[in-house]
Coordinates of C-alpha atoms in Angstrom, one line a residue:
X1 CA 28.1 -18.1 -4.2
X2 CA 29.4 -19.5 -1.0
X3 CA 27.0 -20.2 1.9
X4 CA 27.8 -21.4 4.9
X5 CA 24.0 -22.8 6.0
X6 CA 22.9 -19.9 8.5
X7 CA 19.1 -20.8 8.8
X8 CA 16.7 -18.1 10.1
X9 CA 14.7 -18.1 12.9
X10 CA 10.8 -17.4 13.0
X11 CA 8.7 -16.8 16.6
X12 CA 11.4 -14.1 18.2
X13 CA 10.0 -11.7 20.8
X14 CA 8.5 -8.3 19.5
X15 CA 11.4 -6.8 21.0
X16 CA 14.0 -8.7 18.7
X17 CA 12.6 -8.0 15.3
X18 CA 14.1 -5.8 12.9
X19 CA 13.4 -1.9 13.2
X20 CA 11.8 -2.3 16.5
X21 CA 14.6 -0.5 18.2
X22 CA 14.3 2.1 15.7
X23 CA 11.1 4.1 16.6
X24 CA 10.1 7.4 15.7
X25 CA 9.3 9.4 18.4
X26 CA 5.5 11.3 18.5
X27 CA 7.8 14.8 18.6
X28 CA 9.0 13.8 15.4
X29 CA 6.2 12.4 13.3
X30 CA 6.0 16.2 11.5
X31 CA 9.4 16.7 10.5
X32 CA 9.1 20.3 9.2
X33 CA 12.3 22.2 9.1
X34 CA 16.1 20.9 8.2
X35 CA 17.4 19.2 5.4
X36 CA 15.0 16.0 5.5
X37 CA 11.6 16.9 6.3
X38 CA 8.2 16.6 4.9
X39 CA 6.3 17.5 2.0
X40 CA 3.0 18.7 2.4
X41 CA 1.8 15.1 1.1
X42 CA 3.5 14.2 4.1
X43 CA 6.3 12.5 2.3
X44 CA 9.5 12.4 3.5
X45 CA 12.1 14.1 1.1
X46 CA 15.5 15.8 1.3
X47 CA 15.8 19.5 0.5
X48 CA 20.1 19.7 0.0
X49 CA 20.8 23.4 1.6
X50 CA 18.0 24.5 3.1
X51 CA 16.2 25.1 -0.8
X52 CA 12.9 24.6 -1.2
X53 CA 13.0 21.7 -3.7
X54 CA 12.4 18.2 -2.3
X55 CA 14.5 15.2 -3.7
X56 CA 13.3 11.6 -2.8
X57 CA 15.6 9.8 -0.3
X58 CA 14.9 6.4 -0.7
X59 CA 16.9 5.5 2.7
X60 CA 15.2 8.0 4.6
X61 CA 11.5 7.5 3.3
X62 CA 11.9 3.7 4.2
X63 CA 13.9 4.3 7.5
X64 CA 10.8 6.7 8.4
X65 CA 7.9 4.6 7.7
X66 CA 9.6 1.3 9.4
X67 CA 9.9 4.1 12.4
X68 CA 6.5 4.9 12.3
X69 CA 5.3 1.1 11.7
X70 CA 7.3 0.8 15.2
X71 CA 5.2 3.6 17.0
X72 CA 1.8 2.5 15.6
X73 CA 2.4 -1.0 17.0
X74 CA 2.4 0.3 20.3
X75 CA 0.8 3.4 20.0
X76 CA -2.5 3.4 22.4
X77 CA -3.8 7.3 21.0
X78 CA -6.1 6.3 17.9
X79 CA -5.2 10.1 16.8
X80 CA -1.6 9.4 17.1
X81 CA -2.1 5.4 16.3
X82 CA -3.2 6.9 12.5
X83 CA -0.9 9.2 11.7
X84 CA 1.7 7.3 12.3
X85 CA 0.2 4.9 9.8
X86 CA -0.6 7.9 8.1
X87 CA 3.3 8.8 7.8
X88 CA 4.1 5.3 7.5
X89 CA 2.0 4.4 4.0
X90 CA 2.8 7.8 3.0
X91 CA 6.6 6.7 2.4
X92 CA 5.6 3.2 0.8
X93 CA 3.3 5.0 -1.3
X94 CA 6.3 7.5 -2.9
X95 CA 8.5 3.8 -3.3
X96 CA 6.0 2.4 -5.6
X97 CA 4.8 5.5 -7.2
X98 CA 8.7 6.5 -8.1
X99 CA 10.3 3.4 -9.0
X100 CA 11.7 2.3 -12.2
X101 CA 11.3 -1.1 -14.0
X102 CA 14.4 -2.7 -15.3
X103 CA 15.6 -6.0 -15.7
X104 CA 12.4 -7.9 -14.4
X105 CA 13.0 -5.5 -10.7
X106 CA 12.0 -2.7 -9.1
X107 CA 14.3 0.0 -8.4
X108 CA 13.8 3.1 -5.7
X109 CA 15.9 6.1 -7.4
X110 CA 17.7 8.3 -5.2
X111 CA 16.4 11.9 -7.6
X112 CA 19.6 13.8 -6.5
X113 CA 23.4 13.7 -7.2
X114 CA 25.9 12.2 -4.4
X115 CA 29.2 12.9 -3.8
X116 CA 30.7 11.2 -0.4
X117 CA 32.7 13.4 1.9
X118 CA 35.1 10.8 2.6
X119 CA 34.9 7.6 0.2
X120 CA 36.8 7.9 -2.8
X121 CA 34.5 6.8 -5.9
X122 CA 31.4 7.1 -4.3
X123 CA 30.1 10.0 -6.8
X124 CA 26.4 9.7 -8.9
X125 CA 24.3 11.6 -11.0
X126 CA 21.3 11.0 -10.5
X127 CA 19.2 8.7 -10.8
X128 CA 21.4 6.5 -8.4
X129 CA 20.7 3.1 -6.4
X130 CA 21.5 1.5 -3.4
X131 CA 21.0 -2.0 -2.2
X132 CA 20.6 -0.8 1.2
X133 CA 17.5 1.5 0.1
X134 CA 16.3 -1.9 -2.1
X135 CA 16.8 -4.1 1.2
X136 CA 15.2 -1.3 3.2
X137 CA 11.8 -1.0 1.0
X138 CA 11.3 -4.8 1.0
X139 CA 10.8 -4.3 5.4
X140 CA 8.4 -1.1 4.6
X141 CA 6.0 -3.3 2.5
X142 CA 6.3 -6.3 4.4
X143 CA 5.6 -5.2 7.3
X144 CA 2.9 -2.4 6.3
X145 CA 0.9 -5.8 4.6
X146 CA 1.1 -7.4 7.8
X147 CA -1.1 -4.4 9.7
X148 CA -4.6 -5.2 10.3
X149 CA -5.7 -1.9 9.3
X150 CA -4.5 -2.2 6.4
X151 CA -7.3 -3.7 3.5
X152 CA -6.6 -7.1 1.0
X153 CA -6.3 -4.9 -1.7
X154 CA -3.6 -2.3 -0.5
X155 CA -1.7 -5.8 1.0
X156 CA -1.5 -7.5 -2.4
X157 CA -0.3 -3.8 -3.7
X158 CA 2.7 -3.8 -1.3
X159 CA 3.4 -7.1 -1.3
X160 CA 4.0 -6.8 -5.4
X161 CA 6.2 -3.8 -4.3
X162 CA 8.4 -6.1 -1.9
X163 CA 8.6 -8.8 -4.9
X164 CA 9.8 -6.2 -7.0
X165 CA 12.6 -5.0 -4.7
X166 CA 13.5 -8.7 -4.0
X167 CA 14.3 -9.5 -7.2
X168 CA 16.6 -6.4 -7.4
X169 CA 18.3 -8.0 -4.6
X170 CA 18.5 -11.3 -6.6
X171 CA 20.4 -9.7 -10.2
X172 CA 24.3 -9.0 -10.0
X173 CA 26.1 -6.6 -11.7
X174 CA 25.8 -8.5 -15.0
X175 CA 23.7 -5.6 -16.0
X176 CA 22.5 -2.0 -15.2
X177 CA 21.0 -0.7 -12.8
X178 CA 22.9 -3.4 -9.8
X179 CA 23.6 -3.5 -6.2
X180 CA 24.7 -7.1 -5.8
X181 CA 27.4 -8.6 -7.1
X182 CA 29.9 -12.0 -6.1
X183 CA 33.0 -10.8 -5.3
X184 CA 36.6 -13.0 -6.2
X185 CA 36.5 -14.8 -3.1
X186 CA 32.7 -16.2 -4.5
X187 CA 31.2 -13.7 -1.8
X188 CA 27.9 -12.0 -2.1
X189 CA 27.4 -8.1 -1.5
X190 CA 24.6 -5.9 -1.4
X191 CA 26.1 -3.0 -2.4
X192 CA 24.8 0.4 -0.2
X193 CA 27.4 2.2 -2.5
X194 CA 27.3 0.5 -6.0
X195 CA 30.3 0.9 -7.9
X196 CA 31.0 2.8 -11.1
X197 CA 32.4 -0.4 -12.5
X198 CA 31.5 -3.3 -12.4
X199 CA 32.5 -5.9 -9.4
X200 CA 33.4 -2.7 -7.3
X201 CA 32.2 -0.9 -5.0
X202 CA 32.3 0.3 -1.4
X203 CA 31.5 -2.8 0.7
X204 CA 29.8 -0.9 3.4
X205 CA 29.0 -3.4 6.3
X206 CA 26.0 -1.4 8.1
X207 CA 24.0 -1.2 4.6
X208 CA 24.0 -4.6 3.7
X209 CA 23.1 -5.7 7.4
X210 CA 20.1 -3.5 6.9
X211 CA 19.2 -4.5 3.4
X212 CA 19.1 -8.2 4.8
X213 CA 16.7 -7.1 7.5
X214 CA 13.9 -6.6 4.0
X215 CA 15.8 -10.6 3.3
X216 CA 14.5 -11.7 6.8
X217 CA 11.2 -10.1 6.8
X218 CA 10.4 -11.2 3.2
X219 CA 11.1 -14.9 4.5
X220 CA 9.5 -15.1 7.5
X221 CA 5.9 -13.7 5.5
X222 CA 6.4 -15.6 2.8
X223 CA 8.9 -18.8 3.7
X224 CA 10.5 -17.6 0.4
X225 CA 13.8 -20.1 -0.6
X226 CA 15.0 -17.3 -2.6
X227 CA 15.2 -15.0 0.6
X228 CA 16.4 -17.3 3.0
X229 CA 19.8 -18.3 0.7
X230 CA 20.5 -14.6 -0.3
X231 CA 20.1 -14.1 3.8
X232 CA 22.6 -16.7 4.7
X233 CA 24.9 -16.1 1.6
X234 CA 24.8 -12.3 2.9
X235 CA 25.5 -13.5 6.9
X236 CA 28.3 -15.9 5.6
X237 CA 30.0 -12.9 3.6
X238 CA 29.8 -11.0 6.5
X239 CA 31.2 -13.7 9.2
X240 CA 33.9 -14.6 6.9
X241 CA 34.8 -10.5 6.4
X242 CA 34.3 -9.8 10.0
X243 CA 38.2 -9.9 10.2
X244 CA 38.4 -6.6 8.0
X245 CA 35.1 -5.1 9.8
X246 CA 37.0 -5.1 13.0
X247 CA 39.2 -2.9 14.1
X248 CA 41.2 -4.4 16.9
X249 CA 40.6 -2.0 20.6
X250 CA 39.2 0.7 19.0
X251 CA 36.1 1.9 16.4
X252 CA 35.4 -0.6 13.3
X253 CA 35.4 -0.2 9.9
X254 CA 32.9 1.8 8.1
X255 CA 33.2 0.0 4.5
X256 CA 35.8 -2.8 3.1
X257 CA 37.2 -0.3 0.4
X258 CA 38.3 2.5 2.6
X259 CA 38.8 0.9 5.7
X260 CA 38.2 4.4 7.7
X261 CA 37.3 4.1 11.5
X262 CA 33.8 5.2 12.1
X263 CA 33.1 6.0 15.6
X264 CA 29.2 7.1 14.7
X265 CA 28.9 3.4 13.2
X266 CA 30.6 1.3 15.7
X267 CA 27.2 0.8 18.1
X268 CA 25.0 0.8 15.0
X269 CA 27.7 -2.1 14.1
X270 CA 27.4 -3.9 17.3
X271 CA 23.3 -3.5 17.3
X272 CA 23.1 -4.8 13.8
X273 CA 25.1 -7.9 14.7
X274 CA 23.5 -8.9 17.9
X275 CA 20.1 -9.2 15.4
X276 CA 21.6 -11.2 12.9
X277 CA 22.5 -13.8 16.1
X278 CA 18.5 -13.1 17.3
X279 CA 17.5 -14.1 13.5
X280 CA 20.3 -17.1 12.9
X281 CA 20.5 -17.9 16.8
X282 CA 23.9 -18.4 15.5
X283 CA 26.4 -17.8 18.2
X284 CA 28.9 -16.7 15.6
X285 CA 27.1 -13.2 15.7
X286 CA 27.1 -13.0 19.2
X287 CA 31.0 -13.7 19.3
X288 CA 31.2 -11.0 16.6
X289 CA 29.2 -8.6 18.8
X290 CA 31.5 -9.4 22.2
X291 CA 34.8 -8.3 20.4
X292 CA 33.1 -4.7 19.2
X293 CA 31.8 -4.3 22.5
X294 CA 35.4 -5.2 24.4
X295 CA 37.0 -3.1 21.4
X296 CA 35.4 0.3 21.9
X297 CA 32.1 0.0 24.4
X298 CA 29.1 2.3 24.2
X299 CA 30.2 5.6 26.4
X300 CA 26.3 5.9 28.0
X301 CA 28.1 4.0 31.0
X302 CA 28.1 5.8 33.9
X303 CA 27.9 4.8 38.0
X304 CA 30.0 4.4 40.6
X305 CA 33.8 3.2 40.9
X306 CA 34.8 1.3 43.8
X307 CA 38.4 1.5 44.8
X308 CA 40.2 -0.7 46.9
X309 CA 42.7 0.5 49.6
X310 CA 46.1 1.5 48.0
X311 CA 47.7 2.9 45.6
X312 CA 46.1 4.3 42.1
X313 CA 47.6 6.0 39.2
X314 CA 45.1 8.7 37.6
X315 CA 45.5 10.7 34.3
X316 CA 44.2 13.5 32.8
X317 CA 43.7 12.8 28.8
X318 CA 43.0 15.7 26.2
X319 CA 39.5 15.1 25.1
X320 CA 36.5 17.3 24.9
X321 CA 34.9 19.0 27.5
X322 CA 32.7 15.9 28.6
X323 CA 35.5 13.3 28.4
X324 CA 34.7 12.1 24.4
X325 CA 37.1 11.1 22.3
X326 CA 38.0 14.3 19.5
X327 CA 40.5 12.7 16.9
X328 CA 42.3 16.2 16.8
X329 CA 43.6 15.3 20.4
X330 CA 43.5 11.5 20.1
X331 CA 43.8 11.2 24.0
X332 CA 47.0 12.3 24.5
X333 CA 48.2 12.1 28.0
X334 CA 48.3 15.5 29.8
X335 CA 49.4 14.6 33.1
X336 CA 49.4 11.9 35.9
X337 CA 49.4 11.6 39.3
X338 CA 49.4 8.5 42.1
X339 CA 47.1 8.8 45.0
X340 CA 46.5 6.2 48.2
X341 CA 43.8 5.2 50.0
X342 CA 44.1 4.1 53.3
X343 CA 40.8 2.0 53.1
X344 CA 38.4 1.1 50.4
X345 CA 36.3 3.7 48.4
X346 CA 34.4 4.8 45.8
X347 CA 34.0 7.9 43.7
X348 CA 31.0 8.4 40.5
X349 CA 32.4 8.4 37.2
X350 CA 30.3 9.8 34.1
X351 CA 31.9 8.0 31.4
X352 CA 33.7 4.6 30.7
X353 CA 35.6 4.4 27.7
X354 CA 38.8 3.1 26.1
X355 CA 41.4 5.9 25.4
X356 CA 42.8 5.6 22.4
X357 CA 46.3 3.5 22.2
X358 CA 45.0 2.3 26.2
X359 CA 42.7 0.1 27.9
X360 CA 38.8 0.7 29.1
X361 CA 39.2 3.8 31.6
X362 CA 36.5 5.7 34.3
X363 CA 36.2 9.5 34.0
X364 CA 35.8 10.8 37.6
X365 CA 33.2 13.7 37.8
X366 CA 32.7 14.9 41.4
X367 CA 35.1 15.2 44.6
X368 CA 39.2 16.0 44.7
X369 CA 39.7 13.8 41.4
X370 CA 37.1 15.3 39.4
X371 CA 38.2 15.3 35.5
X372 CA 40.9 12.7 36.5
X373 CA 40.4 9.1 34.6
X374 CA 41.1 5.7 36.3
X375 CA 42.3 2.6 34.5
X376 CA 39.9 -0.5 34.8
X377 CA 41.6 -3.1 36.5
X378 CA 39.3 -5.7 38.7
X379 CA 39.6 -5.7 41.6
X380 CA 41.8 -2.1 42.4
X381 CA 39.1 -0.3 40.2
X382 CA 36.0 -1.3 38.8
X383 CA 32.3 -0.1 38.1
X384 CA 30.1 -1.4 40.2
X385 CA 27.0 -2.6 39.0
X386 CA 26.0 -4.9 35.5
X387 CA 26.4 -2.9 32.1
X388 CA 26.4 -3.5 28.2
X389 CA 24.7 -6.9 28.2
X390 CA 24.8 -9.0 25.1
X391 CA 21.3 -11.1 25.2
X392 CA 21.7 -14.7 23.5
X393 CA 18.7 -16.1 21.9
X394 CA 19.1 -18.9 21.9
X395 CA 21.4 -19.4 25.1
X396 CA 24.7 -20.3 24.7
X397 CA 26.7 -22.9 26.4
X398 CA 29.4 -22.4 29.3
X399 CA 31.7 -24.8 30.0
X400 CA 33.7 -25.1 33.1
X401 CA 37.3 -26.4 33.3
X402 CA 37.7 -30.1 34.7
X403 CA 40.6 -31.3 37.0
X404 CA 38.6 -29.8 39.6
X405 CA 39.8 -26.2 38.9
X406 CA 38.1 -24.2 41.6
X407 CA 35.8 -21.2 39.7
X408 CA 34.2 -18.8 41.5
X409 CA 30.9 -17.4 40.5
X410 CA 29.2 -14.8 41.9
X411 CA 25.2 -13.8 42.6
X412 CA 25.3 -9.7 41.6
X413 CA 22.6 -6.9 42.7
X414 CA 21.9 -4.2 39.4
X415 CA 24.0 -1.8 41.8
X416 CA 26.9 -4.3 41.9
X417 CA 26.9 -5.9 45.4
X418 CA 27.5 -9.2 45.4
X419 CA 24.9 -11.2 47.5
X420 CA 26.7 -14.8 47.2
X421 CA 29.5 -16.7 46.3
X422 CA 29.3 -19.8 45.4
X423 CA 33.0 -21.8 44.0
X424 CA 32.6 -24.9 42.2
X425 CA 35.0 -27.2 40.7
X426 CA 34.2 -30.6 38.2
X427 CA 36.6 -33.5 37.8
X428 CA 35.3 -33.6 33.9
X429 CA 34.2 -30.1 32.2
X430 CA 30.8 -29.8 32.6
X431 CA 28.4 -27.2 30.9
X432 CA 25.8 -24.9 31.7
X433 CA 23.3 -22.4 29.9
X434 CA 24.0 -18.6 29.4
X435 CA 21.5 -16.1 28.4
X436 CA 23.6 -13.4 28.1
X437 CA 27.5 -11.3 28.8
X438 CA 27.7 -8.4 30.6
X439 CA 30.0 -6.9 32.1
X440 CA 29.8 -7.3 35.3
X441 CA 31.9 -5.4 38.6
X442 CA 34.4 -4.3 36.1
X443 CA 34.8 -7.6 33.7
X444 CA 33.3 -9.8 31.2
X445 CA 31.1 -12.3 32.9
X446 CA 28.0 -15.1 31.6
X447 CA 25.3 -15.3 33.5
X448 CA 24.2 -19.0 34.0
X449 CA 20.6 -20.2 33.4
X450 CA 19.6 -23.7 34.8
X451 CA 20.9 -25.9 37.5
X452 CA 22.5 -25.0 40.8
X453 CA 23.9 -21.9 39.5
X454 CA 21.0 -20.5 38.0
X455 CA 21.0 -16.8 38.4
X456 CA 24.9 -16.5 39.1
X457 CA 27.8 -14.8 36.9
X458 CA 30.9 -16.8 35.9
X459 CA 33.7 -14.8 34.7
X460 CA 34.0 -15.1 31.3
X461 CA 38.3 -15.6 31.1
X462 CA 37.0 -19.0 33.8
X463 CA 35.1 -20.8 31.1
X464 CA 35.0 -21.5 27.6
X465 CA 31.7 -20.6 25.4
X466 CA 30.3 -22.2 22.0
X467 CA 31.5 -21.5 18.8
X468 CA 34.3 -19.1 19.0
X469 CA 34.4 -19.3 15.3
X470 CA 37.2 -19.9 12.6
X471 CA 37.4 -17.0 10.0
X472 CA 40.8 -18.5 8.3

C-alpha cells in the first residue's frame, strides 16, 4: 500500500476542522416534507417518491447530525442548543441501532435499492455499503463523544461505534461486505460506490475525501497509528490521481471510472482539498486547490470591472438567463461587438466565470452593455477588489527571482484600490512567507506575511512558491 508520509496536523482553528463549514441551518433542523426528511423519532430517513415509507440513508443521517454537531457548537439558545443535539444523537443512535456485524466491523446498510443515473455499474439491492457512509459515521461518533453534554456512558457507546466503522475502513475487498480495496498501482481506495466485483468500483474522489475526514477525527481523539496510515495512504492515492481528478480549464472529474465532468462537485472538490492541506499542512493540497480554482472558479463573484481607456471586444454567449453555464448551449458565441473608451471606466458585472472552450470572463449587468461579457485580461479589464482566497496553514514560501529582477508588489484595499507600491529586486532569490492566493485586481497574487513587505501582494507568475509537486 504505497504512502507517501502525509502526517496530520492536531491544534487547527475551529474554523478549519472537518464539517464545520457544513452547518445546518435552525430553518432546517425539522426537515418535514421532500424526499429526505424526518421520522417522527426525529431520524433522518429517505422516503423515494414522495411514499410514506422511510428507508435509512446512511450518508444523509451522518451528514445531518455532523450539521447539527456544527450548530450546537455555536448555538447560544439552550432550546435550540438541545435540539440540535437532539437531532444530532438522534442520527448516531439509528447507525448503531441498524448496523450489521461482519468480518470483525461495523457496517451502516443503505435499506433501499440504488441505481445511478449516470454511472454505469453503480446498481444495488439492498442492503448496500459505502465507504463514504463508513468514513462519515466514524466523524458523527467522534465528535458526538467529544460534547460535554454528553455522559461517560453514552461516550464509551459511541466511541465503540467509531471502532467498529474504522475497522471497516481497515478490511479490503478480500471478503464481503467491502469498501476498500488496493488498486494495481498499490493504491488505496475507499470506495463511496463499491464495486460488484471485486477490485472495481467507481473511484469517486469527493466520497473518499469525506470518509477520511472520520480517518482524521478518529486520530486526532485517539492518536490511533491505524488511522493516521490509512489517512496518509488515502491523501497519497489522491495526490498521485489528482492528474485524472482534474479536468484541465473547466469542471473536474466526478469519479475515476467514468470520468464525467461534474459542475455540482467541482467547489465541493476544491473545499475538500484545501482541508486535506489544513490537516497535512501539506502544500501539495494547496497547489491541488489553486489549479481547480484557475480551472473553473466559484461564479458567487460579483463587483465592479474597471476598464482602461481603449479599445474592448465584448460578446454575448448563449447561457441561461443569469449568465450560467447550461451544457445544451455550451457557451456558444452569439455575437460580438468592439467598443472604445476614451478614458478609463468601470461598469458592475454579476458573474465571473470561464466560458467553456475560453478564458475567465465578466458578465456586465447594468448600463449600454448590460448582458454583454468582457474577457479578463489585467490591466484592459479586471475586477477590482480581492476574491476566491486560498488560506495556507501553514504559510507557504515565496520566493523572488535574483539578478535583481525588479518585482512589483502591491498594498490592495477589499474594494481593489491600491494604496502602495512598493518594487523590490534581490541579487540572490530571497524568500518570504504567504498566508494565502487570491486573486487579486484581476490575477493570481500571494500575499506576503513578515518582513518589509508584510501585508503586500506579489503576483503570483513574479515568484516561485513551495512544492509545486511531481505526479509522474
Amino acid at each position: 500500500m504505497n504512502k507517501a508520509g502525509y502526517q496530520l496536523v492536531s491544534g487547527l482553528p475551529e474554523a478549519m476542522r472537518p464539517w464545520r463549514d457544513r452547518p445546518v441551518t435552525w430553518a432546517n433542523v425539522s426537515p418535514s416534507t421532500g424526499p429526505y426528511r424526518l421520522d417522527a423519532e426525529g431520524v433522518y430517513r429517505y422516503y423515494p417518491d414522495g411514499g410514506t415509507t422511510g428507508y435509512d440513508h446512511p450518508v444523509g443521517q451522518a451528514q445531518f447530525g455532523l450539521g447539527c454537531i456544527t450548530s450546537y457548537r455555536t448555538e447560544t439558545d439552550p432550546a435550540r442548543k438541545s435540539l440540535f443535539l437532539t437531532r444530532a444523537r438522534a442520527q448516531a443512535d439509528q447507525l448503531i441501532a441498524a448496523h450489521h456485524n461482519a468480518r470483525g466491523a461495523w457496517w451502516f446498510p443503505y435499506t433501499f435499492p440504488f441505481t445511478h443515473a449516470v454511472h454505469t455499474g453503480v446498481d444495488y439491492d439492498a442492503p448496500w455499503y459505502s465507504g463514504m457512509a463508513q468514513g462519515e459515521a466514524i466523524s458523527l461518533f467522534v465528535q458526538l463523544a467529544q460534547i460535554d453534554a454528553i455522559s461517560s456512558v453514552d461516550r464509551a457507546v459511541y466511541m465503540v461505534a467509531a471502532d467498529g466503522a474504522l475497522a471497516s475502513l481497515q478490511l479490503t475487498d478480500e471478503g464481503e461486505p467491502w469498501v476498500s480495496n488496493i488498486d494495481s498501482g498499490g493504491y488505496f481506495w475507499i470506495q463511496e460506490y463499491p464495486g460488484a466485483v471485486h477490485a472495481e468500483g467507481d473511484y469517486t474522489y469527493n466520497g473518499m475525501i469525506f470518509a477520511m475526514f472520520g480517518l482524521y477525527d478518529y486520530y486526532l481523539a485517539t492518536g490511533s497509528p491505524a488511522a493516521a496510515d490509512l489517512y496518509d495512504a488515502c491523501a497519497t492515492t489522491i495526490a498521485a490521481h489528482f492528474p485524472e481528478l482534474r479536468n484541465q480549464r473547466w469542471h473536474s472529474y466526478y469519479c475515476g471510472t467514468h470520468r464525467v465532468p461534474a459542475p455540482t462537485y467541482h467547489q465541493h472538490h476544491i473545499n475538500l482539498l484545501t482541508q486535506v492541506h489544513w490537516q497535512t499542512g501539506s502544500p501539495d493540497y494547496a497547489h491541488f486547490t489553486e489549479r481547480l480554482v484557475d480551472d473553473y472558479p466559484a461564479t458567487s463573484v460579483s463587483g465592479t470591472v474597471a476598464f482602461e481607456a481603449g479599445s474592448h471586444t465584448l460578446f454575448r454567449f448563449d447561457t441561461s438567463v443569469s449568465g450560467a453555464w447550461v451544457s445544451t448551449k455550451g457557451d456558444a458565441e452569439l455575437g460580438s461587438k468592439t467598443v472604445s473608451f476614451a478614458g478609463d471606466t468601470q461598469a458592475p458585472a454579476s458573474m465571473r466565470r470561464r466560458i467553456q472552450g475560453r478564458g475567465i470572463y465578466y458578465l456586465i449587468s447594468t448600463g449600454p452593455y448590460a448582458g454583454w461579457w468582457v474577457g479578463e485580461s489585467w490591466s484592459k479589464a479586471y475586477l477590482r477588489g480581492i476574491h476566491l482566497p486560498t488560506l495556507y496553514r501553514p504559510a507557504r514560501t515565496v520566493t523572488f527571482p535574483g539578478g535583481d529582477v525588479d518585482v512589483d508588489t502591491y498594498k490592495v484595499a477589499t474594494n481593489g484600490d491600491v494604496t502602495s507600491v512598493k518594487t523590490v529586486s534581490f541579487a540572490s532569490p530571497s524568500n518570504a512567507p504567504s498566508d494565502r492566493r487570491a486573486i487579486v485586481n484581476g490575477r493570481p497574487m500571494h500575499q506576503i506575511t513578515a518582513g518589509g513587505l508584510t501585508g503586500y501582494w506579489v503576483p503570483a507568475n513574479a515568484v516561485t512558491i513551495d512544492s509545486q509537486p511531481d505526479l509522474s
